[in-house]
Short mmCIF file of N, CA, C and O in Angstrom, two decimals:
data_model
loop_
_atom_site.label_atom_id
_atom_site.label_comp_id
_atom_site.label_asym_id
_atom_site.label_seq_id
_atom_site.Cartn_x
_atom_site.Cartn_y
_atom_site.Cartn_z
N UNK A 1 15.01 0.31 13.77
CA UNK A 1 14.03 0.24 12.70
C UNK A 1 14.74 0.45 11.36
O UNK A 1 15.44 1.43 11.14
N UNK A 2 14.49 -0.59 10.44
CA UNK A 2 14.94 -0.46 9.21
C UNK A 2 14.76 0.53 8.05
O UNK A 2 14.04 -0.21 7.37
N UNK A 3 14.85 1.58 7.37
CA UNK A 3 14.88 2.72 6.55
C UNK A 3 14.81 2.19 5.13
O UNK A 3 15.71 1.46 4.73
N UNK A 4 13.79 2.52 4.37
CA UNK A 4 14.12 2.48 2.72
C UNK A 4 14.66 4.24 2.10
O UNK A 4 14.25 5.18 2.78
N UNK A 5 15.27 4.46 1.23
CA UNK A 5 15.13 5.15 0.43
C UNK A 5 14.37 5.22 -1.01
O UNK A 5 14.31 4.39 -1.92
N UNK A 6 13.69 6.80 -0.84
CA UNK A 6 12.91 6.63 -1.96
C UNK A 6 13.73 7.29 -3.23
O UNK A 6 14.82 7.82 -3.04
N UNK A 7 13.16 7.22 -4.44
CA UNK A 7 13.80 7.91 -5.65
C UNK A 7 13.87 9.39 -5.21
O UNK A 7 14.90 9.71 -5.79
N UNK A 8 13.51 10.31 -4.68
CA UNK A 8 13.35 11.61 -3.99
C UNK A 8 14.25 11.22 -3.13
O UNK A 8 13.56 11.68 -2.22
N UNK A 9 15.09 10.82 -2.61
CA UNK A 9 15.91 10.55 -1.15
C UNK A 9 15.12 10.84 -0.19
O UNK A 9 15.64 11.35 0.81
N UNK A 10 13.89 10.65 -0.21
CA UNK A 10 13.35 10.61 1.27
C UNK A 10 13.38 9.40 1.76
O UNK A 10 13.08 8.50 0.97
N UNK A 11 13.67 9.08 2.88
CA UNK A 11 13.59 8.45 3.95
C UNK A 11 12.18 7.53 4.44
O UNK A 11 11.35 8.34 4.85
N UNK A 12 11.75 6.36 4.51
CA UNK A 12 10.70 5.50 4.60
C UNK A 12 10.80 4.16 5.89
O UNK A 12 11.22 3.03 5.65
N UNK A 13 10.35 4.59 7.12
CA UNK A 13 10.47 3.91 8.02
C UNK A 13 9.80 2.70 7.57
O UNK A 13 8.77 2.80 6.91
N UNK A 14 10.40 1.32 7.91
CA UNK A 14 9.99 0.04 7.36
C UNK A 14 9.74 -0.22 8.67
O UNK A 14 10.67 -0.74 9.29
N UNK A 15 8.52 0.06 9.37
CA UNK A 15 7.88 -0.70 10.96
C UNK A 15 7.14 -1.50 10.79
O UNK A 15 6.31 -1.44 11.69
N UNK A 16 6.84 -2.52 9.91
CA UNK A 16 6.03 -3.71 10.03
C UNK A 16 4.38 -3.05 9.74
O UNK A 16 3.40 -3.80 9.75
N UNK A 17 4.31 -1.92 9.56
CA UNK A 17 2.44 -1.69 9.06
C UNK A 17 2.83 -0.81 7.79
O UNK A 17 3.46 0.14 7.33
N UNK A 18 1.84 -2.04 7.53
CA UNK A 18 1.89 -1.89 5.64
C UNK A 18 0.92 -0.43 5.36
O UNK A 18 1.05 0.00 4.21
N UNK A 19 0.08 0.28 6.17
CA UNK A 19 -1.01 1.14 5.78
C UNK A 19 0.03 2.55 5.90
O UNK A 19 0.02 3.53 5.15
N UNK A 20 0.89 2.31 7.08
CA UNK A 20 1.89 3.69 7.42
C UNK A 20 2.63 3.74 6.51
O UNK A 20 2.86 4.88 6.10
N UNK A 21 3.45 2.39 5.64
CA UNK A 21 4.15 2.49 4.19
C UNK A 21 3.94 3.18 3.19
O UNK A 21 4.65 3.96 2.55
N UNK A 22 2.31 2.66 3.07
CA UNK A 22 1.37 3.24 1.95
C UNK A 22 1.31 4.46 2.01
O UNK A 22 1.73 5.05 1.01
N UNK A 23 0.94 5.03 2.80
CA UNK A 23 0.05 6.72 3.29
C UNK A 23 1.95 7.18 2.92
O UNK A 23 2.22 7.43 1.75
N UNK A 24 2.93 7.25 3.84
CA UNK A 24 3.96 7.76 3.35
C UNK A 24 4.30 7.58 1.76
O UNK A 24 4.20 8.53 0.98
N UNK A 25 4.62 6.52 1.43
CA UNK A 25 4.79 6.35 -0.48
C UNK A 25 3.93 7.47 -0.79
O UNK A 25 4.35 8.59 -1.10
N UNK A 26 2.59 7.10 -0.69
CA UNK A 26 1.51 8.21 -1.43
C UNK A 26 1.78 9.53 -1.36
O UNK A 26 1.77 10.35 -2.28
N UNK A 27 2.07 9.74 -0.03
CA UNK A 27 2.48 11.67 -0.01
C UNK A 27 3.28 11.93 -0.51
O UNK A 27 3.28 12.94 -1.20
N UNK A 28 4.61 10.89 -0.38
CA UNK A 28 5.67 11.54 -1.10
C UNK A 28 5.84 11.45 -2.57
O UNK A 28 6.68 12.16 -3.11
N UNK A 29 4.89 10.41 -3.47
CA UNK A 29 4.77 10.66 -4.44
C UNK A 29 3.67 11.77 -5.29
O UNK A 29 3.75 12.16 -6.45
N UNK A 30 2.69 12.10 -4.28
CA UNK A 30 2.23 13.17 -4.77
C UNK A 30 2.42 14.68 -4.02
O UNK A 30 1.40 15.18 -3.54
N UNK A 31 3.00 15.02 -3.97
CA UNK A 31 3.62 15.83 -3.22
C UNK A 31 5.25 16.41 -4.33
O UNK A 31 5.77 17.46 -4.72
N UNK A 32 5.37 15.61 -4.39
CA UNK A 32 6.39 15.37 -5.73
C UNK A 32 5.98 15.76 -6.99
O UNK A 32 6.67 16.48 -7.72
N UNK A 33 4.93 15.35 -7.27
CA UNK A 33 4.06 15.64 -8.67
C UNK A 33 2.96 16.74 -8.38
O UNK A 33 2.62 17.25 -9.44
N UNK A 34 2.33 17.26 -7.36
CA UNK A 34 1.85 18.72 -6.95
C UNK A 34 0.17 17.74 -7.28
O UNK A 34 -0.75 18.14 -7.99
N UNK A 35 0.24 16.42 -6.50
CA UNK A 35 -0.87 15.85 -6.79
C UNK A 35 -1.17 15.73 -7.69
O UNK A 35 -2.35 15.83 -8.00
N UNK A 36 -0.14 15.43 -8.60
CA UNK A 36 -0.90 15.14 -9.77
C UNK A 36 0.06 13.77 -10.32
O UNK A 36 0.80 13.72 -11.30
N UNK A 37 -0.27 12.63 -9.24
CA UNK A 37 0.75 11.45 -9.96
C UNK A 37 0.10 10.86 -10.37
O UNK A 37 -1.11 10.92 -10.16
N UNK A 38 0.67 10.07 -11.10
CA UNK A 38 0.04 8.62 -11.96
C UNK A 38 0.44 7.12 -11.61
O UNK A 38 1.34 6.67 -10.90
N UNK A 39 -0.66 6.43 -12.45
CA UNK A 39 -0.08 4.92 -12.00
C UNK A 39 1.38 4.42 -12.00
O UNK A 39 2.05 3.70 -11.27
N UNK A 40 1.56 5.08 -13.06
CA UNK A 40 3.04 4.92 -13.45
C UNK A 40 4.07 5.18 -12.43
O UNK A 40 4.90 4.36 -12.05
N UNK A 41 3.91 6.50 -11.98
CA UNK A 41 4.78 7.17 -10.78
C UNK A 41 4.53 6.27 -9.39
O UNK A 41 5.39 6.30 -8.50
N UNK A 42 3.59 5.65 -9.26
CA UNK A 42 3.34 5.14 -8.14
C UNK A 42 3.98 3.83 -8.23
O UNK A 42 4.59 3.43 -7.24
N UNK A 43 3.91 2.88 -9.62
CA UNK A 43 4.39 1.89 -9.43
C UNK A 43 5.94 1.63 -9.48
O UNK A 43 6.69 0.73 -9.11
N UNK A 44 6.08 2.88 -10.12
CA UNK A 44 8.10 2.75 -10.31
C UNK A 44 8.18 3.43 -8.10
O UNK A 44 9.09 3.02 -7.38
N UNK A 45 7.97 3.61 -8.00
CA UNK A 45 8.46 3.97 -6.62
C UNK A 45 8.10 3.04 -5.73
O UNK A 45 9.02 2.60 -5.05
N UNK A 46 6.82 2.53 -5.50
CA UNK A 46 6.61 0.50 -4.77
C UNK A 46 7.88 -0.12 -5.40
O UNK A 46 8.73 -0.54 -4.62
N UNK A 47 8.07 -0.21 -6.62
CA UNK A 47 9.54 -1.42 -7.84
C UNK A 47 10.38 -1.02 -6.84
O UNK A 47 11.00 -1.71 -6.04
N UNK A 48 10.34 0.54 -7.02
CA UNK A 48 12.00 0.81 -5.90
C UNK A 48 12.05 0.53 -4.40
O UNK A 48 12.99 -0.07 -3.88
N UNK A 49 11.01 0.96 -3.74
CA UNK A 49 11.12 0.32 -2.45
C UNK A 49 10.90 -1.49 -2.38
O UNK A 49 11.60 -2.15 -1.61
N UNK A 50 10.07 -2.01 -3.10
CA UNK A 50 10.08 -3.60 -3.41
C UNK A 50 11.38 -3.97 -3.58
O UNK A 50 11.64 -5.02 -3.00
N UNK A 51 12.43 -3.41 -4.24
CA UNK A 51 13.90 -4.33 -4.53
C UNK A 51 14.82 -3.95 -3.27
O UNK A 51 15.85 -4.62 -3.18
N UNK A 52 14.56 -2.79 -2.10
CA UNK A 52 15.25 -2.77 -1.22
C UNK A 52 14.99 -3.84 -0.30
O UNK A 52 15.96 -4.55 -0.02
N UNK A 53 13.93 -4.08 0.20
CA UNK A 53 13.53 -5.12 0.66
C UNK A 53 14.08 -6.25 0.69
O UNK A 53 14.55 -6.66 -0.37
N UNK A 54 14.21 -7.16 2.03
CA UNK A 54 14.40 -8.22 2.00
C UNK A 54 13.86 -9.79 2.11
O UNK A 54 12.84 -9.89 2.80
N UNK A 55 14.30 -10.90 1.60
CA UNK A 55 12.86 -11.45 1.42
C UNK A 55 12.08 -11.56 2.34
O UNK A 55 10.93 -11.26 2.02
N UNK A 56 12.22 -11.87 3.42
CA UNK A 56 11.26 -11.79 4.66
C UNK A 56 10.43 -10.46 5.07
O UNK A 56 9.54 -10.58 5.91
N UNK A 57 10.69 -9.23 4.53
CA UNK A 57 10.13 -7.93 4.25
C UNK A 57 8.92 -7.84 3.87
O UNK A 57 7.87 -7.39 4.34
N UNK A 58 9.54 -8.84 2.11
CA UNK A 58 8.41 -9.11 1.40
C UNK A 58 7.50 -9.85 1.65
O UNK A 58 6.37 -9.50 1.31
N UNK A 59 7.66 -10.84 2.20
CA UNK A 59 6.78 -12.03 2.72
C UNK A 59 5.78 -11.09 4.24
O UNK A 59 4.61 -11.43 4.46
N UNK A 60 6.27 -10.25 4.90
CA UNK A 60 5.63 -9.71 5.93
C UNK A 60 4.54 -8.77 5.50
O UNK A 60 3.39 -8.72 5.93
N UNK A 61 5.13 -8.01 4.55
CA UNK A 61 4.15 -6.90 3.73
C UNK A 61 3.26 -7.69 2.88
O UNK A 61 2.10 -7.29 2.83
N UNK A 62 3.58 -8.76 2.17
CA UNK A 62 2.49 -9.45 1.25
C UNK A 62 1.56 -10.08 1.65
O UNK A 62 0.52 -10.15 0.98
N UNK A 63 1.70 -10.72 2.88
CA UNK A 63 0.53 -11.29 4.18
C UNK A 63 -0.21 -10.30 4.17
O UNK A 63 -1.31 -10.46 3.66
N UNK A 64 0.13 -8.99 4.72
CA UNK A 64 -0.02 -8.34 5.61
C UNK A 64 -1.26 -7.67 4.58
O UNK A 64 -2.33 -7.30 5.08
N UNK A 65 -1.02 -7.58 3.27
CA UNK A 65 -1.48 -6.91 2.15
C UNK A 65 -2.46 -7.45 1.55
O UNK A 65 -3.48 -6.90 1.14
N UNK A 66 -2.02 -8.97 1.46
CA UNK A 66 -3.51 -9.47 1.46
C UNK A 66 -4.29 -9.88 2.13
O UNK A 66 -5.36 -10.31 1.67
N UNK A 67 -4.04 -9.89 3.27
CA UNK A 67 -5.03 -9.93 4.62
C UNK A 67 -5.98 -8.74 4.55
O UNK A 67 -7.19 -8.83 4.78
N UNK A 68 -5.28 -7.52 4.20
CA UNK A 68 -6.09 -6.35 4.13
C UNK A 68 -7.00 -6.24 3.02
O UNK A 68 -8.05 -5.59 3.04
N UNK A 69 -6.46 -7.07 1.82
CA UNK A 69 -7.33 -7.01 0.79
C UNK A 69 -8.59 -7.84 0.81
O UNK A 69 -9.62 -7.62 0.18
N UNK A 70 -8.29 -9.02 1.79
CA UNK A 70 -9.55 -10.17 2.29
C UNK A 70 -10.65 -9.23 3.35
O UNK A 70 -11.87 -9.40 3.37
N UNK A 71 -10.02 -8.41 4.05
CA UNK A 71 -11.12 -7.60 4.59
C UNK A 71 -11.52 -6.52 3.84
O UNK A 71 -12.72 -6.23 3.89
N UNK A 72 -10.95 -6.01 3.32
CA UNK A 72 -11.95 -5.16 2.48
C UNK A 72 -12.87 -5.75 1.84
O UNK A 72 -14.04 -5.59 2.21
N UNK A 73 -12.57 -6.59 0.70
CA UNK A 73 -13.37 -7.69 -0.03
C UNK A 73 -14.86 -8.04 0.88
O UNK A 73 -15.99 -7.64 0.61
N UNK A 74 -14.47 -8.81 1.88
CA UNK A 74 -15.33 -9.32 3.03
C UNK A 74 -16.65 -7.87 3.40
O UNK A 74 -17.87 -7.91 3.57
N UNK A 75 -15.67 -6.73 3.41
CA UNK A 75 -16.57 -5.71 4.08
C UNK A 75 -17.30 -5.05 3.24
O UNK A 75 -18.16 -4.29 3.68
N UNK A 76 -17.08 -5.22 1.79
CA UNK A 76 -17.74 -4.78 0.70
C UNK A 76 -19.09 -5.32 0.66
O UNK A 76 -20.11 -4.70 0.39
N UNK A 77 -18.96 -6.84 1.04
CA UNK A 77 -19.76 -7.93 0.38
C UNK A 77 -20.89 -7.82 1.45
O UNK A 77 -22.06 -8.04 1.12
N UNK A 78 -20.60 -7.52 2.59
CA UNK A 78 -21.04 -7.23 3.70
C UNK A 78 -22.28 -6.18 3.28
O UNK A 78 -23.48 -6.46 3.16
N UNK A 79 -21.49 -4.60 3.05
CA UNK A 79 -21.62 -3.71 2.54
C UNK A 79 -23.15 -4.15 1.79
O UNK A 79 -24.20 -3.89 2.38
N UNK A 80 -23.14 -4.75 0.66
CA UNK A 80 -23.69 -4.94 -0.13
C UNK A 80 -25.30 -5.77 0.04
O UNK A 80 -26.37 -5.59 -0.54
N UNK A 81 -24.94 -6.59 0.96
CA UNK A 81 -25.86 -7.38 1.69
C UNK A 81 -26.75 -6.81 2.52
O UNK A 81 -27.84 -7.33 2.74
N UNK A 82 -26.38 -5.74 3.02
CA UNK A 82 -26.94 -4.92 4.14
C UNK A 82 -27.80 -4.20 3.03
O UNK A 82 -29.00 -4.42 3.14
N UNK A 83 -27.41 -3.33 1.93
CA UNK A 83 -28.18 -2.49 1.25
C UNK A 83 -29.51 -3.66 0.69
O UNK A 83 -30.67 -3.29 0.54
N UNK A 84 -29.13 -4.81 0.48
CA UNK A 84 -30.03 -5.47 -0.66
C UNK A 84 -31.50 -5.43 0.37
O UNK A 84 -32.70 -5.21 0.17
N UNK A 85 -30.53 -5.81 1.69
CA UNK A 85 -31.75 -6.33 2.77
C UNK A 85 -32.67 -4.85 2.82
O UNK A 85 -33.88 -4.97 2.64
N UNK A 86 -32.00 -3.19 3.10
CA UNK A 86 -32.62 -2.85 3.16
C UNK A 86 -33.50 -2.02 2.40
O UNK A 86 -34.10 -0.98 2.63
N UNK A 87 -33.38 -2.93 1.28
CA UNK A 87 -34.32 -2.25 -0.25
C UNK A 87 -35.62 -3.15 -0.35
O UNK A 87 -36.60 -3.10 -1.09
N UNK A 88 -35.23 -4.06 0.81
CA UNK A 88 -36.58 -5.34 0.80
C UNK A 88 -38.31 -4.72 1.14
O UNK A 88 -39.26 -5.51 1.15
#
């Protein structure tokens, strides 16, 4: 299994699920900042793990990312439909 390093030298298992990426990045960036990070902190540390990456990395995580973003979307809309019906 492939390893990123983060700006903290921690260690970031690259296993093909983009949600286990996320949840790790997130702790270790707030955890770092005592919960108290910002957009900023979050996006310079994705930049840094994004340039370790290789292109096929990227292409696996960016599917993978917006597939997740099409179901959320989808489940919102869902979401939403269900309330309208039951305000009828």
């Amino acid at each position: 299994m492939r390893k990123i390093k983060l700006t903290t030298g921690a260690v970031l298992p690259l296993d093909g699920d983009l949600l286990t990426v996320v949840e790790a990045l997130y702790k270790e960036v707030s955890a770092r900042h005592e919960l108290q990070s910002s957009f900023e902190d979050m996006a310079r540390e994705i930049q840094h793990v994004i340039e370790q990456m290789t292109d096929e990395e990227r292409r696996t995580y960016l599917s993978e990312s917006l597939f997740l973003n099409t179901v959320s979307y989808e489940n919102e809309r869902l979401g939403a439909y269900i309330k309208k019906l039951g305000q009828k």
